Short mmCIF file of N, CA and C and ligand atoms in Angstrom, two decimals:
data_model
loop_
_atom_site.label_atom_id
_atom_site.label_comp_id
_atom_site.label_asym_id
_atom_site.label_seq_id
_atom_site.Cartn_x
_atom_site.Cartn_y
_atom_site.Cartn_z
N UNK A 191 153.18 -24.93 127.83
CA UNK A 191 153.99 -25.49 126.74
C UNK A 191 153.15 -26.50 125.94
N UNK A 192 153.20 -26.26 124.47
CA UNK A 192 152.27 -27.10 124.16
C UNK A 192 152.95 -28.64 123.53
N UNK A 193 152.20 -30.07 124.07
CA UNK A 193 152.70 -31.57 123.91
C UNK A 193 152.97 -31.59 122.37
N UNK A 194 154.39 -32.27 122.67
CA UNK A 194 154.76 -32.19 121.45
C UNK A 194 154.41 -33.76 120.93
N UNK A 195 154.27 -34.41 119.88
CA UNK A 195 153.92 -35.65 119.21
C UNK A 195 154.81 -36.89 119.61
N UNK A 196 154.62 -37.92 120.09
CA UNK A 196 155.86 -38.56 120.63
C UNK A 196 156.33 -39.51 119.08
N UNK A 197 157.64 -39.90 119.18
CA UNK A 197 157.86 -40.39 117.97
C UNK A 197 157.22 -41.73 117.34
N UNK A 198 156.69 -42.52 118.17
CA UNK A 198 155.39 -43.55 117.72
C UNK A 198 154.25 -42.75 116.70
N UNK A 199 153.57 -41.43 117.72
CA UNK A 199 152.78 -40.84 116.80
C UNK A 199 152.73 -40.24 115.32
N UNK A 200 154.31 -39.63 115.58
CA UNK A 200 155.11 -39.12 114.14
C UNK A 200 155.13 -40.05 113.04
N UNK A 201 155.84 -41.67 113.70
CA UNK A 201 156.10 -42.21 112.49
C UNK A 201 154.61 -42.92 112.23
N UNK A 202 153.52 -43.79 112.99
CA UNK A 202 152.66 -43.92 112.33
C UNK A 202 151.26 -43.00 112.48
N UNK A 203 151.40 -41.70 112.11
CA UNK A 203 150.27 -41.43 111.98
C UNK A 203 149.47 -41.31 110.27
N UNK A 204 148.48 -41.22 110.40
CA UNK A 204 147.45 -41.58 109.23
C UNK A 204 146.75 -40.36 109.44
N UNK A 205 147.03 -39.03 109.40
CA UNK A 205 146.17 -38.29 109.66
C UNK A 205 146.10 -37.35 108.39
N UNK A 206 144.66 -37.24 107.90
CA UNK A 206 144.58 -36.97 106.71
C UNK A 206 144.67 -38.03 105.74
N UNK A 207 145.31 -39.19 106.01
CA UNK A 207 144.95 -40.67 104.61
C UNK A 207 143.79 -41.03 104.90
N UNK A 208 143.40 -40.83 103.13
CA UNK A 208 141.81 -41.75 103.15
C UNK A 208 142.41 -43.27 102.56
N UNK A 209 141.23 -44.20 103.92
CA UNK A 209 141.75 -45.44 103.76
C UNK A 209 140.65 -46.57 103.59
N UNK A 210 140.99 -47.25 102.88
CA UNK A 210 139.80 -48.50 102.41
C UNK A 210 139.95 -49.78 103.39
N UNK A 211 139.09 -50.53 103.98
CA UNK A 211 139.17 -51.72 104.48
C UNK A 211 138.46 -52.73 104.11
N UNK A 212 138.68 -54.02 102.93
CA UNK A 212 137.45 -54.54 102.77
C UNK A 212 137.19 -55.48 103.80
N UNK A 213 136.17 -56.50 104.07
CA UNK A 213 136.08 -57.13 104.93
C UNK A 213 136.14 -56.33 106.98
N UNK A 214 135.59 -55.14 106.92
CA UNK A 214 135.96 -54.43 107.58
C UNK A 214 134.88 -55.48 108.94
N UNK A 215 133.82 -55.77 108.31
CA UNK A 215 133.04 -56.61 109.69
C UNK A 215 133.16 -57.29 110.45
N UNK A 216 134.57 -57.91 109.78
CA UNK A 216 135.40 -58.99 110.24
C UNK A 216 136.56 -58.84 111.20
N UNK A 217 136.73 -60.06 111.96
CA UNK A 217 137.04 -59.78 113.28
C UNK A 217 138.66 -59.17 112.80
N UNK A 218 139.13 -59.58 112.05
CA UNK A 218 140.77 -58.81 111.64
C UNK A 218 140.17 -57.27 111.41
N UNK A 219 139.43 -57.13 110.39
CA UNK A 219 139.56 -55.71 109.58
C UNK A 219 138.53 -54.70 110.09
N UNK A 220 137.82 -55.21 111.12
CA UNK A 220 137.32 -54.54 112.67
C UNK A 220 137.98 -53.58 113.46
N UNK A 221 139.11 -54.22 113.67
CA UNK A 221 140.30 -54.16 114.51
C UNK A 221 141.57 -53.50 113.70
N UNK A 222 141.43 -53.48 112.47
CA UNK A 222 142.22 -52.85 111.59
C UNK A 222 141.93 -51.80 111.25
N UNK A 223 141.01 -51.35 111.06
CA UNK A 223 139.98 -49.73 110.90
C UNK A 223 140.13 -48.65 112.46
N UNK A 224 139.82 -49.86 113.15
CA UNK A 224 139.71 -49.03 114.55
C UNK A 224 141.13 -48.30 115.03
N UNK A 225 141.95 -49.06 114.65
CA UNK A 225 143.40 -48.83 114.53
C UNK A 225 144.29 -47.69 114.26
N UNK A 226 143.60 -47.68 112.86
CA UNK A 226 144.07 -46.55 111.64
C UNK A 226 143.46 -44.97 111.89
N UNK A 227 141.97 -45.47 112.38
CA UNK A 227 141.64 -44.31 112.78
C UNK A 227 141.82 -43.60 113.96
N UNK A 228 141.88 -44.21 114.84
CA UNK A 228 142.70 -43.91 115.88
C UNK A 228 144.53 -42.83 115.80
N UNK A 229 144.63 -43.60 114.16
CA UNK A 229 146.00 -43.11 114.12
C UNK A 229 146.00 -42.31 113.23
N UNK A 230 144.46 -41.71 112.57
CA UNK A 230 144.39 -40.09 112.30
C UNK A 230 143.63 -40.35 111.24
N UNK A 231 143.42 -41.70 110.40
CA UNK A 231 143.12 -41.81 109.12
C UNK A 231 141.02 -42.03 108.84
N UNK A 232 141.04 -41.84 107.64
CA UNK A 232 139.52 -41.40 107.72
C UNK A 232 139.31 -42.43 106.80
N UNK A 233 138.05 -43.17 107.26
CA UNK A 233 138.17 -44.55 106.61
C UNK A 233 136.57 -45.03 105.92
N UNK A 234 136.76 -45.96 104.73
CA UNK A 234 135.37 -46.29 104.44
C UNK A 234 135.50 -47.96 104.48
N UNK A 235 134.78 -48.61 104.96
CA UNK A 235 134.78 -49.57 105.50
C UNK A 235 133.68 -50.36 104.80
N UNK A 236 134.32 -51.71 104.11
CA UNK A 236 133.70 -52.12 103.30
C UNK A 236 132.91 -53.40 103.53
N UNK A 237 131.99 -54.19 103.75
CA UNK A 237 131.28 -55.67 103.98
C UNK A 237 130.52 -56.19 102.60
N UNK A 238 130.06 -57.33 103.03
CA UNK A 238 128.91 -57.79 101.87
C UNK A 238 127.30 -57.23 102.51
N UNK A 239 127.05 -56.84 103.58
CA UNK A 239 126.13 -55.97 103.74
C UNK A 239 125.80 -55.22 105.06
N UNK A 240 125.22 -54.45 104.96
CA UNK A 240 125.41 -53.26 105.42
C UNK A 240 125.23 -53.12 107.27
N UNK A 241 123.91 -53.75 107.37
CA UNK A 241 123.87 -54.42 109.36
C UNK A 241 125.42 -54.76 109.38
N UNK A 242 126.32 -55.33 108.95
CA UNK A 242 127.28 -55.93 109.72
C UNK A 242 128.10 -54.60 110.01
N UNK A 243 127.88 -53.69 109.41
CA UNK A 243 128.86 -52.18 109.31
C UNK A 243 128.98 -51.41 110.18
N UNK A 244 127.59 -51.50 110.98
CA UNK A 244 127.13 -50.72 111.79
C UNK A 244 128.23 -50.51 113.05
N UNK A 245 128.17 -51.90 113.74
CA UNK A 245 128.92 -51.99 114.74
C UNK A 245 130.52 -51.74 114.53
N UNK A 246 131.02 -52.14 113.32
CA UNK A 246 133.06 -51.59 113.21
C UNK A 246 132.80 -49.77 112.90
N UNK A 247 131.57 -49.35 112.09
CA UNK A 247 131.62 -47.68 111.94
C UNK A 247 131.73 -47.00 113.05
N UNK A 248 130.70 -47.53 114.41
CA UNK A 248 130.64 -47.08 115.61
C UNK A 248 132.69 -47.16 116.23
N UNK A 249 132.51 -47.91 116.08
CA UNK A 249 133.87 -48.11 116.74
C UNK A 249 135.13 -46.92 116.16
N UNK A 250 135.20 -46.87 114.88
CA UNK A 250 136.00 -45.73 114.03
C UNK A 250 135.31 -44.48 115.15
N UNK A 251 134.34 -44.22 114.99
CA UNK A 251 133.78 -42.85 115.56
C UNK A 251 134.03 -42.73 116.42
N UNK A 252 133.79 -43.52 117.61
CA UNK A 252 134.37 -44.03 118.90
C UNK A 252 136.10 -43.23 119.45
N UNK A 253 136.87 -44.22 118.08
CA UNK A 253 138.19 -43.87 118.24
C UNK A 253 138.38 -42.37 117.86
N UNK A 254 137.32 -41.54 117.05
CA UNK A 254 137.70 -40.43 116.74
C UNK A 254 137.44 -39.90 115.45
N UNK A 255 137.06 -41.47 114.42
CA UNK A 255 137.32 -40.77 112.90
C UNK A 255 135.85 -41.07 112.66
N UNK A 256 136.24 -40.58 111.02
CA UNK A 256 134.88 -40.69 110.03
C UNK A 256 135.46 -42.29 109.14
N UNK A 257 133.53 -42.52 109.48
CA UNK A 257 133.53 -43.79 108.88
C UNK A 257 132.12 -43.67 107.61
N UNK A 258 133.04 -44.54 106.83
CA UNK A 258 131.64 -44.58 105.56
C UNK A 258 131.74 -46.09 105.09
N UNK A 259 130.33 -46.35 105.44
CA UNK A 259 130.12 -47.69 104.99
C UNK A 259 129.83 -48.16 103.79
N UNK A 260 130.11 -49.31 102.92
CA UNK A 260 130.68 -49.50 101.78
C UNK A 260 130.22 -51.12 101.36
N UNK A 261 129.15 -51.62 100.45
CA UNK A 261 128.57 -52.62 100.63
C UNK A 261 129.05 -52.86 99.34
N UNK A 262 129.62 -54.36 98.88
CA UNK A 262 129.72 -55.12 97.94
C UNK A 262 130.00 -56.22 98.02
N UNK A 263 130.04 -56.80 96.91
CA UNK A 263 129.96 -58.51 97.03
C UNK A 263 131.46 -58.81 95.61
N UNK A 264 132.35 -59.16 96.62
CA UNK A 264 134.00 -58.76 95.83
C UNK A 264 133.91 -59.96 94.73
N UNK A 265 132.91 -61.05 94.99
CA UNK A 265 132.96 -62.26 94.12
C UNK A 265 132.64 -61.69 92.73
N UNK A 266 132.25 -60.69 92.26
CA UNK A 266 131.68 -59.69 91.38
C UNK A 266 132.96 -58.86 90.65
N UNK A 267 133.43 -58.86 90.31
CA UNK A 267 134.62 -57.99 89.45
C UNK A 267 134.28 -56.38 89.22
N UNK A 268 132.94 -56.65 88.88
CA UNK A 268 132.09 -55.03 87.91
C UNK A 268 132.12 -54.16 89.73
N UNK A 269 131.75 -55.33 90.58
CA UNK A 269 130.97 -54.50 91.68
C UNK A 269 132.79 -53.85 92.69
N UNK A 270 133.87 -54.64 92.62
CA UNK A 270 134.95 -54.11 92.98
C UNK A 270 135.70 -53.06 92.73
N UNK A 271 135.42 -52.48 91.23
CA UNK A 271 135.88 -51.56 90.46
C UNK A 271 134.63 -50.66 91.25
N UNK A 272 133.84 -51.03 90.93
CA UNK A 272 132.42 -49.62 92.05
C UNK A 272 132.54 -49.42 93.06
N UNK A 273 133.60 -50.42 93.98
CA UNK A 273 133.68 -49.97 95.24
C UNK A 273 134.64 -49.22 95.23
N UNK A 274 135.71 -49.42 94.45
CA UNK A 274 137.25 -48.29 94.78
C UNK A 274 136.68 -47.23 94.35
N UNK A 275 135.61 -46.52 93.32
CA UNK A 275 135.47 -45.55 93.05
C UNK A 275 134.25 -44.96 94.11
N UNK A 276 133.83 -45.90 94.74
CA UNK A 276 133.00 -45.42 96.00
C UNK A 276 133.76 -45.16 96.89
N UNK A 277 134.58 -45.55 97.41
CA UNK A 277 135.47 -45.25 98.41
C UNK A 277 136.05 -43.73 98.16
N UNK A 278 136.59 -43.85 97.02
CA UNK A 278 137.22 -42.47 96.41
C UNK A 278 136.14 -41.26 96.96
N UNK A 279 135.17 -41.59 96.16
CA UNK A 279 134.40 -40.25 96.04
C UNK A 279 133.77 -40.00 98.07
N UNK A 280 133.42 -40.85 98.73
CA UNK A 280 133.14 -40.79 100.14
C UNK A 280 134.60 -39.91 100.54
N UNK A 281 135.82 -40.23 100.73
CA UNK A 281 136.92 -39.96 101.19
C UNK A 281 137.54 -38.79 100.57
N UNK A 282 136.84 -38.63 99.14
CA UNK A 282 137.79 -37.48 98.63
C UNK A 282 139.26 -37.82 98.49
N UNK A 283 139.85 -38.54 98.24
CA UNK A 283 141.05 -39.26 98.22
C UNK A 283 141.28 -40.97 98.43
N UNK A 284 142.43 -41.65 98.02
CA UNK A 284 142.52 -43.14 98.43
C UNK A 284 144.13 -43.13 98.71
N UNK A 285 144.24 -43.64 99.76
CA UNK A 285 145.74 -43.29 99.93
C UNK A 285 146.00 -44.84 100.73
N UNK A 286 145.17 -45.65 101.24
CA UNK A 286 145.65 -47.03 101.38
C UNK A 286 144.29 -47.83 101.40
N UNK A 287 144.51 -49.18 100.90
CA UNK A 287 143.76 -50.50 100.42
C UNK A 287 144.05 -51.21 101.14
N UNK A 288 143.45 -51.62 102.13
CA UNK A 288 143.47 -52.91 102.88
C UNK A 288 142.65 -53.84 102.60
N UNK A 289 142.94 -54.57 101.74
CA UNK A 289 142.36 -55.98 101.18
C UNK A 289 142.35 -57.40 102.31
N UNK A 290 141.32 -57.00 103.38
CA UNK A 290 141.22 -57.91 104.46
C UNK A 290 140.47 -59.18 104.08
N UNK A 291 139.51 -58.69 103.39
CA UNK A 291 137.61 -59.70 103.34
C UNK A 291 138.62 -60.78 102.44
N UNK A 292 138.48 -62.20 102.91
CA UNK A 292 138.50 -63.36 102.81
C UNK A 292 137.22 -64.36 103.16
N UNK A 293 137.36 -65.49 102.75
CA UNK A 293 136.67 -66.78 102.81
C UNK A 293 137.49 -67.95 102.92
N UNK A 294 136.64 -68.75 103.18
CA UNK A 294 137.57 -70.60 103.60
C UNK A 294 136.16 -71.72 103.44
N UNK A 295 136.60 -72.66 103.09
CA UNK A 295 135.18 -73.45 103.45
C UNK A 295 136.72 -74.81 103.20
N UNK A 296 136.58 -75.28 104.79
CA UNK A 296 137.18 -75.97 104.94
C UNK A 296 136.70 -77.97 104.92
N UNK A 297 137.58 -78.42 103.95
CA UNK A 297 137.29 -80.12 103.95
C UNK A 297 138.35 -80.26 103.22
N UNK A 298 138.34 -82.08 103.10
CA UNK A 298 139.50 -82.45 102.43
C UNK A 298 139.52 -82.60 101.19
N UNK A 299 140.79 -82.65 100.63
CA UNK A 299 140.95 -82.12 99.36
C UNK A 299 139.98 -82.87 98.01
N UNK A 300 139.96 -84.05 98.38
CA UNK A 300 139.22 -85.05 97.63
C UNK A 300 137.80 -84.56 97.83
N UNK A 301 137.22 -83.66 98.69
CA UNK A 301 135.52 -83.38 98.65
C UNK A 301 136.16 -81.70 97.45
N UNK A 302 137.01 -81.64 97.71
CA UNK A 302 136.97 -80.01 96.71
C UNK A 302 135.92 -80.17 95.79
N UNK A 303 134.82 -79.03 95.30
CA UNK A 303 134.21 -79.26 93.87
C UNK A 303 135.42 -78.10 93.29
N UNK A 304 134.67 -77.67 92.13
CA UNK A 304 134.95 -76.50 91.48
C UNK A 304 134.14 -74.97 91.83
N UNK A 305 133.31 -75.46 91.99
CA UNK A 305 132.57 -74.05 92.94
C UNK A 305 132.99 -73.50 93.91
N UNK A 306 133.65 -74.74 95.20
CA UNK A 306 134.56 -74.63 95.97
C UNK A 306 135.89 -73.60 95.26
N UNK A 307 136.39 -74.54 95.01
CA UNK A 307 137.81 -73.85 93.65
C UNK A 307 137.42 -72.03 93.61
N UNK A 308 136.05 -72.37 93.00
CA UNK A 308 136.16 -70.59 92.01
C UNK A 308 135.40 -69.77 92.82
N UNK A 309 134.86 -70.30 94.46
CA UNK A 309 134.47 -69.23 95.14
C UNK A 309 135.43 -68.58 96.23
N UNK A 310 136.60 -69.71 96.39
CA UNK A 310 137.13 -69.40 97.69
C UNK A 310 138.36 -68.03 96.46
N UNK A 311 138.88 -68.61 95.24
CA UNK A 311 139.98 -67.78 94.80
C UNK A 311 138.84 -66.23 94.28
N UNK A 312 138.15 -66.40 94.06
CA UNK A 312 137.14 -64.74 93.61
C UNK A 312 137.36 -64.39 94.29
N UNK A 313 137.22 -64.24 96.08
CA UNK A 313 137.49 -63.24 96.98
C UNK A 313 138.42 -63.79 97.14
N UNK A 314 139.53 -64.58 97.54
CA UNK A 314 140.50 -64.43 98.11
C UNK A 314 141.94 -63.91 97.48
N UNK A 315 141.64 -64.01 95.87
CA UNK A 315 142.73 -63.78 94.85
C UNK A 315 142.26 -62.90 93.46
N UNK A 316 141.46 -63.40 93.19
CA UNK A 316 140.75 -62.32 92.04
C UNK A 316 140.52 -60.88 92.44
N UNK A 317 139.64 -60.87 93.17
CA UNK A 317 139.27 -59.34 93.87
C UNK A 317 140.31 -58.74 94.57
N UNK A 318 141.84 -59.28 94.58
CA UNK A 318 142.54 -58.29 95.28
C UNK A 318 143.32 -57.81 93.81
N UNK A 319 142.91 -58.75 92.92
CA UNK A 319 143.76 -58.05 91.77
C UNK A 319 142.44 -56.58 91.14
N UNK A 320 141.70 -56.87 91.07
CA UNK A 320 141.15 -56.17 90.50
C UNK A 320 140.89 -54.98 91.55
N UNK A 321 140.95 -55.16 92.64
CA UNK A 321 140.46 -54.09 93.44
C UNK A 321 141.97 -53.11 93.44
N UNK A 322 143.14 -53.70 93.11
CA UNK A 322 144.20 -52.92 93.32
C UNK A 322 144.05 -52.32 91.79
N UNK A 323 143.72 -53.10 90.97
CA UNK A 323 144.16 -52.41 89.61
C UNK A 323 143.48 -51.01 89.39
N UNK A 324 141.94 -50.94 90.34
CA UNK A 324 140.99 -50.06 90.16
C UNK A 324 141.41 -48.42 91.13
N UNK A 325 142.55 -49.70 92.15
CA UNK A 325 143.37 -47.93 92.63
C UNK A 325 144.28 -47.60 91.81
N UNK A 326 145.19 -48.30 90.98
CA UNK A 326 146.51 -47.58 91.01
C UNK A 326 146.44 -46.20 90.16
N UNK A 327 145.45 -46.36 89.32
CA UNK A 327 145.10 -44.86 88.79
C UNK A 327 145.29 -43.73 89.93
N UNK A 328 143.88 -44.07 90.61
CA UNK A 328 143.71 -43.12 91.32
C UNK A 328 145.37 -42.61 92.73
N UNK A 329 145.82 -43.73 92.68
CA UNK A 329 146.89 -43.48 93.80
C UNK A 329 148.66 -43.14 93.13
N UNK A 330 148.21 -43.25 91.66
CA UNK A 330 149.22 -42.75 90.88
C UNK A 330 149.15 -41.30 90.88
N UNK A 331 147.78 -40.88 90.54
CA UNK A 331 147.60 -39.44 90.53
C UNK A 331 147.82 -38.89 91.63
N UNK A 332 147.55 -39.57 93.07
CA UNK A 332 147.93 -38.70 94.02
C UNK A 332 149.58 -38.51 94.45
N UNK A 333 150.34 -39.25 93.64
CA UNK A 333 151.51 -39.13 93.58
C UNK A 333 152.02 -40.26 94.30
N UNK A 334 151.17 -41.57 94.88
CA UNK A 334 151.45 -42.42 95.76
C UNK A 334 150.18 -43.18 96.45
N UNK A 335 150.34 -44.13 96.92
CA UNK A 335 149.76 -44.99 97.78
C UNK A 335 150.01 -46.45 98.14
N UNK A 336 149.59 -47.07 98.94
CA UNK A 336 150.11 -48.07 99.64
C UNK A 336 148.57 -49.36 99.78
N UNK A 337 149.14 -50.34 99.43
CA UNK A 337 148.05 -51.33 98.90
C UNK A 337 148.50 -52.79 100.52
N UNK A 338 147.87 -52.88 101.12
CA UNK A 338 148.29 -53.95 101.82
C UNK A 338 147.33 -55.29 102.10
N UNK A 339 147.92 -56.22 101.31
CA UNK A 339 147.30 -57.46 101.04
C UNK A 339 147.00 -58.19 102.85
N UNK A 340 146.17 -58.82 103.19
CA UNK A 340 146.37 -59.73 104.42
C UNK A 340 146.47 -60.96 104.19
N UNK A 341 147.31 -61.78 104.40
CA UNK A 341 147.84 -63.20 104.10
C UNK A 341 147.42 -63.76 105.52
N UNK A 342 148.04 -65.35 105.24
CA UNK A 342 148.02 -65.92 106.28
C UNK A 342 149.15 -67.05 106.16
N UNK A 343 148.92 -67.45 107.15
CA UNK A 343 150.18 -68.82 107.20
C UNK A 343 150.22 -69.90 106.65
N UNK A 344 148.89 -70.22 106.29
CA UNK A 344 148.72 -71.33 105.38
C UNK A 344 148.94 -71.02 104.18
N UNK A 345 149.61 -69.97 103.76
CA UNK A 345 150.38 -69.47 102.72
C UNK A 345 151.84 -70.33 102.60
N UNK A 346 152.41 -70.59 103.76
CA UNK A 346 153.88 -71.65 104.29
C UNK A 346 153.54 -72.43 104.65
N UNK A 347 152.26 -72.83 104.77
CA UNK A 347 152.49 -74.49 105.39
C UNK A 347 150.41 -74.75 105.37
N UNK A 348 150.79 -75.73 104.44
CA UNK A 348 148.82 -75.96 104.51
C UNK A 348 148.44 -77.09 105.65
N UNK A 349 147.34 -77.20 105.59
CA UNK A 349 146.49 -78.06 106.33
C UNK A 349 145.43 -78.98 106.53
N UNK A 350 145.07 -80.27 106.75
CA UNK A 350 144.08 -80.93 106.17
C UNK A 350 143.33 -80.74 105.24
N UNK A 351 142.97 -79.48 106.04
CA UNK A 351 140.98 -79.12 105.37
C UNK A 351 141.40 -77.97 104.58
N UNK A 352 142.53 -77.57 104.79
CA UNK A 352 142.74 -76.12 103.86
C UNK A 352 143.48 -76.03 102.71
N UNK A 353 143.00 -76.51 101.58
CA UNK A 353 144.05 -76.51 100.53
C UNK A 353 143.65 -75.53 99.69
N UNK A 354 142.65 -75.16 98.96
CA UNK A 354 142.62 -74.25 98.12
C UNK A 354 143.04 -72.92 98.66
N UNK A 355 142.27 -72.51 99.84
CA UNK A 355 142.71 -71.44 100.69
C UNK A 355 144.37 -71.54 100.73
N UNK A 356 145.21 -72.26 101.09
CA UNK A 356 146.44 -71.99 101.09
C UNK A 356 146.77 -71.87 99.87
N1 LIG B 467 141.34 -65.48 111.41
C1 LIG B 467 142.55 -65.95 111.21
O1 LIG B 467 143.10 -66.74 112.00
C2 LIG B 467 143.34 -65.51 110.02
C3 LIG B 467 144.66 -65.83 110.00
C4 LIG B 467 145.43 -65.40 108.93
C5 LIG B 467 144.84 -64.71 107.90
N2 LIG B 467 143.53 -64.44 107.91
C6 LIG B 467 143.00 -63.67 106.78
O2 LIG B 467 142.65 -62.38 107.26
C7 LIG B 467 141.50 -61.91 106.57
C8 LIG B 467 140.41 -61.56 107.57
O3 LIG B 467 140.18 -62.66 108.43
P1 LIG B 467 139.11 -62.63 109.58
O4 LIG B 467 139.50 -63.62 110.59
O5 LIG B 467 138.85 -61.23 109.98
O6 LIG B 467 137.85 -63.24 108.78
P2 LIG B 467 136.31 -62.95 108.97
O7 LIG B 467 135.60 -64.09 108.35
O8 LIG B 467 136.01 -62.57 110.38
O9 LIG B 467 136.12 -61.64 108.06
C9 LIG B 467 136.18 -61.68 106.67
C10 LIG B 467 135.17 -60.68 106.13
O10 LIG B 467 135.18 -60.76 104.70
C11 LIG B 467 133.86 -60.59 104.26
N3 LIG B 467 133.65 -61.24 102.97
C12 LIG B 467 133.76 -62.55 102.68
N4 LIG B 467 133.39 -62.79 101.42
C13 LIG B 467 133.02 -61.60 100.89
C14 LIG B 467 132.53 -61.19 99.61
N5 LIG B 467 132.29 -62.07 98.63
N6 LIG B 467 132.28 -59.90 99.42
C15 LIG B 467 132.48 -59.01 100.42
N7 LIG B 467 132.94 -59.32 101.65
C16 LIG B 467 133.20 -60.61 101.88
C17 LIG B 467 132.99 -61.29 105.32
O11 LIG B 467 131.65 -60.82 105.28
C18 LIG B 467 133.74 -60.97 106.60
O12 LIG B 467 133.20 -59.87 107.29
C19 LIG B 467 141.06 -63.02 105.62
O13 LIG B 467 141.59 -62.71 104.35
C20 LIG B 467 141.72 -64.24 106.18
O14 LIG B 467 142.01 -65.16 105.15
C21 LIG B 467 142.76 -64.80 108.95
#
């Protein structure tokens, strides 16, 4: 008799979604790739360079899937729009955005510069706008897709050293 799918597998499987992870080197979106692929989905996995890739790609393969590694620097606008269309063309499809890759550079509010200011919001707020705007084309045409931001808690409640970040 052949095993039939248990209903965990049914409702989340990813099998056949091509899926983006930025910040994939990182200890969240590591663990978020390994995940997905595991749960059927074929993934390109994105860092600021490429040694750090090595070790989360192994792991996708590991679990079962295809991994394609994906180097940019999101503080860059021109280079975010090149990555969704890199992703695309590796995957042959984009069917979810996981906008993981963040930064923090934590002190108190009175040391903030403005460099501070305009490096922590480029990746942490700029590049998720632009990196979504650069799918919805492509995930309109496929009739759909699913964009999932990663927040944090200092989103509800900040902290000494963390103000711009929140
Ligand atoms: N660690 C936590 O406790 C925590 C809690 C809540 C939310 N978050 C959020 O989850 C996300 C991932 O957190 P994490 O703990 O895995 O962080 P992490 O520092 O381990 O990983 C973040 C990744 O983003 C990449 N990145 C940073 N700047 C980049 C840039 N300019 N271009 C390309 N890549 C860049 C880094 O190289 C790194 O691999 C972040 O957005 C973070 O704000 C983290």
């Amino acid at each position: 008799m052949s095993q039939q799918p248990s209903i965990l597998e049914r409702l989340f499987s990813l099998c056949g979604k091509g899926v983006l992870v930025t910040g994939a080197a990182g200890g969240i979106g590591r663990v978020l790739a390994a995940a997905m692929a595991e749960a059927g989905a074929r993934l390109a996995l994105h860092d600021v360079a490429s040694d750090r890739l090595v070790e989360p790609c192994q792991a996708v393969r590991d679990a079962g899937g295809e991994a394609f590694p994906l180097v940019a620097d999101l503080s860059d606008v021109g280079a975010c729009q090149k990555l969704i269309g890199e992703a695309h063309a590796s995957l042959g499809r984009l069917d979810v955005l996981v906008n993981c890759a963040g930064v923090n550079r934590r002190e108190p509010i009175e040391a903030v510069t403005l460099d501070d200011y305009d490096s922590i919001n480029a990746v942490n707020q700029r590049s998720l706008f632009f990196l979504s705007q650069a799918a919805h084309p492509i995930m309109r045409a496929q009739g759909g897709g699913k964009i999932i931001n990663i927040g944090s808690l200092n989103s509800f409640m900040g902290l000494g050293t963390v103000s711009v970040y929140a």
